[in-house]
Amino acid sequence: MIEGAPSNVVDLGADSTGVADSVTAFQAAGASASTVSIPDGTFSISANVPLTVAKSFTGNGKKTLIQTTAGFGATPIFTISPPASTDPKNWRISDFGVTNAGAATSVFKIDLDAANKYVSKLTLKRVVSNAAVSTGRFVELSNAIPNADGFFTSVIEDNWSYGGYYLDNVGDSVVLNRNTTTGSGVGYYVNQLGTAANVIIRDGNCTSAGGALNVVKGANVIFEGMQVECPSAFTGDNDAAVSVYRPSGGSVYNTKILNNNINTQGNPLYCIYVQNAVQTIIDGNELYCDPATDSHIYLDTGAVDTIIGNNKYYSSVTGVEIDPIIVNNGVGTSGVWVDATITLAGWTNQNTANEHPTGFFKTRDGEIQLRGRVAGGAIVGGETLFTLPVGYRPETKGYLIGTYGAAGAATSVVLQIIPAGAVQILTASATGAYLSGVVFSNR
């Protein structure tokens, strides 16, 4: 065979009837520098196939099936592992089916555990995995050194799989488009290298029982246009369909959860859980949870500057639109009203059943709005009504005008808001205040 010329696995001795073991032919194809095609037929393999040289390794769509035998051991079916100190580019793996009758751990393992291993510009597309593997991982990236960059600038799209995508120490600019995942494992696990950014996951369907997305380290992860369902007993991280949580040291930065349809179906507690994350944007989603027990969005104490936009909120039990169920323990959350705690002695909220209690709200542009009606005994002036928490405070002192009613007359009252967060009434002998319409910037 001429080196570099197109080849066919049948030319290398593979049996397209599925009767004889074709593993030797496939292993030869994986080590060849030639473009390799896999023709129509069924091909049985009894052991792992290492893919060590960048090439086109493609089948003929649904007419091509690779199946493991019952004796296949606890290894990946295919291992993508180039020689160290190389950066193989333009690797294309596509257009065949895979089924597993043995003990395979994953379908594809990108093995970068040895020093100085890299893969870039890999395209993995239109592969159909018809049977489960033991780890629940269709694609498993292992970069244990970790190698700087490692796996980067690659596209994974249009695949259908039992099992999801486990991206451990992933590098820059990895895009996953229009993939369908199901099974026991997490749909997408993202742990980025410390210097990496930009993992994009969009326009797919995920019904994995281990959760749809688990971001544990990263910057600029985008999860967009996904259909997410949790149809069975749930074992995902933080009991959430989508979890953005760095478990130790530092934060996840600038995660965008946009325009997804996420339905817990009563299995996980939360559609979205955020902890130890800075500026997570949650916007344009349709979120379904069980209103008796669950929450649409849960922000834990380490969620900083989370932006909650125009989402729609539904009951997963009835399917009807309901008021949002948002637990906000975060710092500086935008897009959700927070009730204020009145601390001025003798003063209380005056809201009726048709009014909201005193509270504050931050827009994504950093504008703070107040609302509510309070009243109490006459004051000298300068007393603190309540204190705004970190994330809702002005950088410089602000003076604002509210109104209050005394003997049926509307009278101006001057408020002072200081950088430490105190909202103070400066007008002496004030006995009430309307705060709705008071607006200032915290930038």
PDB file of N, CA, C and O in Angstrom, residues 366-392:
ATOM      1  N   GLY A 366     -26.546  47.357  36.172  1.00  0.00           N
ATOM      2  CA  GLY A 366     -26.079  47.895  37.432  1.00  0.00           C
ATOM      3  C   GLY A 366     -26.972  48.962  38.038  1.00  0.00           C
ATOM      4  O   GLY A 366     -26.574  49.652  38.980  1.00  0.00           O
ATOM      5  N   GLU A 367     -28.199  49.094  37.527  1.00  0.00           N
ATOM      6  CA  GLU A 367     -29.145  50.045  38.102  1.00  0.00           C
ATOM      7  C   GLU A 367     -29.893  49.379  39.248  1.00  0.00           C
ATOM      8  O   GLU A 367     -30.386  48.268  39.111  1.00  0.00           O
ATOM      9  N   ILE A 368     -29.978  50.075  40.392  1.00  0.00           N
ATOM     10  CA  ILE A 368     -30.677  49.560  41.563  1.00  0.00           C
ATOM     11  C   ILE A 368     -32.013  50.275  41.687  1.00  0.00           C
ATOM     12  O   ILE A 368     -32.083  51.506  41.644  1.00  0.00           O
ATOM     13  N   GLN A 369     -33.078  49.514  41.859  1.00  0.00           N
ATOM     14  CA  GLN A 369     -34.417  50.062  42.039  1.00  0.00           C
ATOM     15  C   GLN A 369     -34.934  49.649  43.419  1.00  0.00           C
ATOM     16  O   GLN A 369     -34.704  48.524  43.868  1.00  0.00           O
ATOM     17  N   LEU A 370     -35.632  50.564  44.075  1.00  0.00           N
ATOM     18  CA  LEU A 370     -36.281  50.267  45.346  1.00  0.00           C
ATOM     19  C   LEU A 370     -37.793  50.217  45.144  1.00  0.00           C
ATOM     20  O   LEU A 370     -38.328  50.799  44.202  1.00  0.00           O
ATOM     21  N   ARG A 371     -38.492  49.563  46.057  1.00  0.00           N
ATOM     22  CA  ARG A 371     -39.947  49.563  46.038  1.00  0.00           C
ATOM     23  C   ARG A 371     -40.455  49.388  47.472  1.00  0.00           C
ATOM     24  O   ARG A 371     -39.715  48.991  48.379  1.00  0.00           O
ATOM     25  N   GLY A 372     -41.751  49.668  47.654  1.00  0.00           N
ATOM     26  CA  GLY A 372     -42.372  49.417  48.948  1.00  0.00           C
ATOM     27  C   GLY A 372     -42.850  50.675  49.637  1.00  0.00           C
ATOM     28  O   GLY A 372     -42.627  51.803  49.196  1.00  0.00           O
ATOM     29  N   ARG A 373     -43.528  50.499  50.771  1.00  0.00           N
ATOM     30  CA  ARG A 373     -44.110  51.576  51.569  1.00  0.00           C
ATOM     31  C   ARG A 373     -43.868  51.251  53.033  1.00  0.00           C
ATOM     32  O   ARG A 373     -44.169  50.144  53.497  1.00  0.00           O
ATOM     33  N   VAL A 374     -43.301  52.199  53.757  1.00  0.00           N
ATOM     34  CA  VAL A 374     -42.982  51.997  55.163  1.00  0.00           C
ATOM     35  C   VAL A 374     -43.539  53.159  55.979  1.00  0.00           C
ATOM     36  O   VAL A 374     -43.758  54.261  55.468  1.00  0.00           O
ATOM     37  N   ALA A 375     -43.755  52.915  57.255  1.00  0.00           N
ATOM     38  CA  ALA A 375     -44.248  53.970  58.148  1.00  0.00           C
ATOM     39  C   ALA A 375     -43.841  53.665  59.571  1.00  0.00           C
ATOM     40  O   ALA A 375     -43.547  52.516  59.929  1.00  0.00           O
ATOM     41  N   GLY A 376     -43.822  54.735  60.410  1.00  0.00           N
ATOM     42  CA  GLY A 376     -43.493  54.584  61.817  1.00  0.00           C
ATOM     43  C   GLY A 376     -43.612  55.901  62.541  1.00  0.00           C
ATOM     44  O   GLY A 376     -44.218  56.859  62.049  1.00  0.00           O
ATOM     45  N   GLY A 377     -42.999  55.997  63.698  1.00  0.00           N
ATOM     46  CA  GLY A 377     -43.036  57.233  64.469  1.00  0.00           C
ATOM     47  C   GLY A 377     -42.125  58.290  63.875  1.00  0.00           C
ATOM     48  O   GLY A 377     -41.206  58.005  63.110  1.00  0.00           O
ATOM     49  N   ALA A 378     -42.398  59.554  64.236  1.00  0.00           N
ATOM     50  CA  ALA A 378     -41.579  60.657  63.735  1.00  0.00           C
ATOM     51  C   ALA A 378     -40.128  60.492  64.164  1.00  0.00           C
ATOM     52  O   ALA A 378     -39.827  60.000  65.256  1.00  0.00           O
ATOM     53  N   ILE A 379     -39.218  60.903  63.294  1.00  0.00           N
ATOM     54  CA  ILE A 379     -37.790  60.737  63.551  1.00  0.00           C
ATOM     55  C   ILE A 379     -37.083  62.088  63.532  1.00  0.00           C
ATOM     56  O   ILE A 379     -37.623  63.090  63.051  1.00  0.00           O
ATOM     57  N   VAL A 380     -35.877  62.109  64.025  1.00  0.00           N
ATOM     58  CA  VAL A 380     -35.066  63.319  63.996  1.00  0.00           C
ATOM     59  C   VAL A 380     -34.492  63.551  62.610  1.00  0.00           C
ATOM     60  O   VAL A 380     -34.351  64.675  62.142  1.00  0.00           O
ATOM     61  N   GLY A 381     -34.185  62.465  61.898  1.00  0.00           N
ATOM     62  CA  GLY A 381     -33.557  62.555  60.579  1.00  0.00           C
ATOM     63  C   GLY A 381     -32.158  62.013  60.612  1.00  0.00           C
ATOM     64  O   GLY A 381     -31.380  62.306  61.537  1.00  0.00           O
ATOM     65  N   GLY A 382     -31.804  61.183  59.628  1.00  0.00           N
ATOM     66  CA  GLY A 382     -30.493  60.556  59.582  1.00  0.00           C
ATOM     67  C   GLY A 382     -30.497  59.116  60.038  1.00  0.00           C
ATOM     68  O   GLY A 382     -29.452  58.457  60.030  1.00  0.00           O
ATOM     69  N   GLU A 383     -31.654  58.597  60.449  1.00  0.00           N
ATOM     70  CA  GLU A 383     -31.750  57.209  60.882  1.00  0.00           C
ATOM     71  C   GLU A 383     -31.707  56.262  59.694  1.00  0.00           C
ATOM     72  O   GLU A 383     -32.143  56.590  58.597  1.00  0.00           O
ATOM     73  N   THR A 384     -31.172  55.065  59.925  1.00  0.00           N
ATOM     74  CA  THR A 384     -31.091  54.042  58.879  1.00  0.00           C
ATOM     75  C   THR A 384     -32.375  53.217  58.852  1.00  0.00           C
ATOM     76  O   THR A 384     -32.766  52.638  59.871  1.00  0.00           O
ATOM     77  N   LEU A 385     -33.003  53.197  57.682  1.00  0.00           N
ATOM     78  CA  LEU A 385     -34.229  52.423  57.487  1.00  0.00           C
ATOM     79  C   LEU A 385     -33.909  50.943  57.294  1.00  0.00           C
ATOM     80  O   LEU A 385     -34.494  50.070  57.933  1.00  0.00           O
ATOM     81  N   PHE A 386     -32.963  50.650  56.402  1.00  0.00           N
ATOM     82  CA  PHE A 386     -32.453  49.286  56.204  1.00  0.00           C
ATOM     83  C   PHE A 386     -31.105  49.396  55.515  1.00  0.00           C
ATOM     84  O   PHE A 386     -30.702  50.488  55.086  1.00  0.00           O
ATOM     85  N   THR A 387     -30.398  48.298  55.422  1.00  0.00           N
ATOM     86  CA  THR A 387     -29.058  48.295  54.823  1.00  0.00           C
ATOM     87  C   THR A 387     -29.022  47.364  53.620  1.00  0.00           C
ATOM     88  O   THR A 387     -29.436  46.200  53.710  1.00  0.00           O
ATOM     89  N   LEU A 388     -28.530  47.894  52.514  1.00  0.00           N
ATOM     90  CA  LEU A 388     -28.382  47.089  51.302  1.00  0.00           C
ATOM     91  C   LEU A 388     -27.158  46.185  51.428  1.00  0.00           C
ATOM     92  O   LEU A 388     -26.110  46.619  51.921  1.00  0.00           O
ATOM     93  N   PRO A 389     -27.235  44.935  50.973  1.00  0.00           N
ATOM     94  CA  PRO A 389     -26.074  44.040  51.041  1.00  0.00           C
ATOM     95  C   PRO A 389     -25.044  44.364  49.957  1.00  0.00           C
ATOM     96  O   PRO A 389     -25.301  45.151  49.036  1.00  0.00           O
ATOM     97  N   VAL A 390     -23.889  43.748  50.073  1.00  0.00           N
ATOM     98  CA  VAL A 390     -22.844  43.883  49.055  1.00  0.00           C
ATOM     99  C   VAL A 390     -23.415  43.489  47.689  1.00  0.00           C
ATOM    100  O   VAL A 390     -24.162  42.521  47.568  1.00  0.00           O
ATOM    101  N   GLY A 391     -23.069  44.268  46.681  1.00  0.00           N
ATOM    102  CA  GLY A 391     -23.564  44.026  45.332  1.00  0.00           C
ATOM    103  C   GLY A 391     -24.706  44.927  44.947  1.00  0.00           C
ATOM    104  O   GLY A 391     -25.054  45.028  43.770  1.00  0.00           O
ATOM    105  N   TYR A 392     -25.293  45.619  45.946  1.00  0.00           N
ATOM    106  CA  TYR A 392     -26.418  46.518  45.685  1.00  0.00           C
ATOM    107  C   TYR A 392     -26.139  47.926  46.221  1.00  0.00           C
ATOM    108  O   TYR A 392     -27.049  48.722  46.398  1.00  0.00           O
TER     109      TYR A 392
END
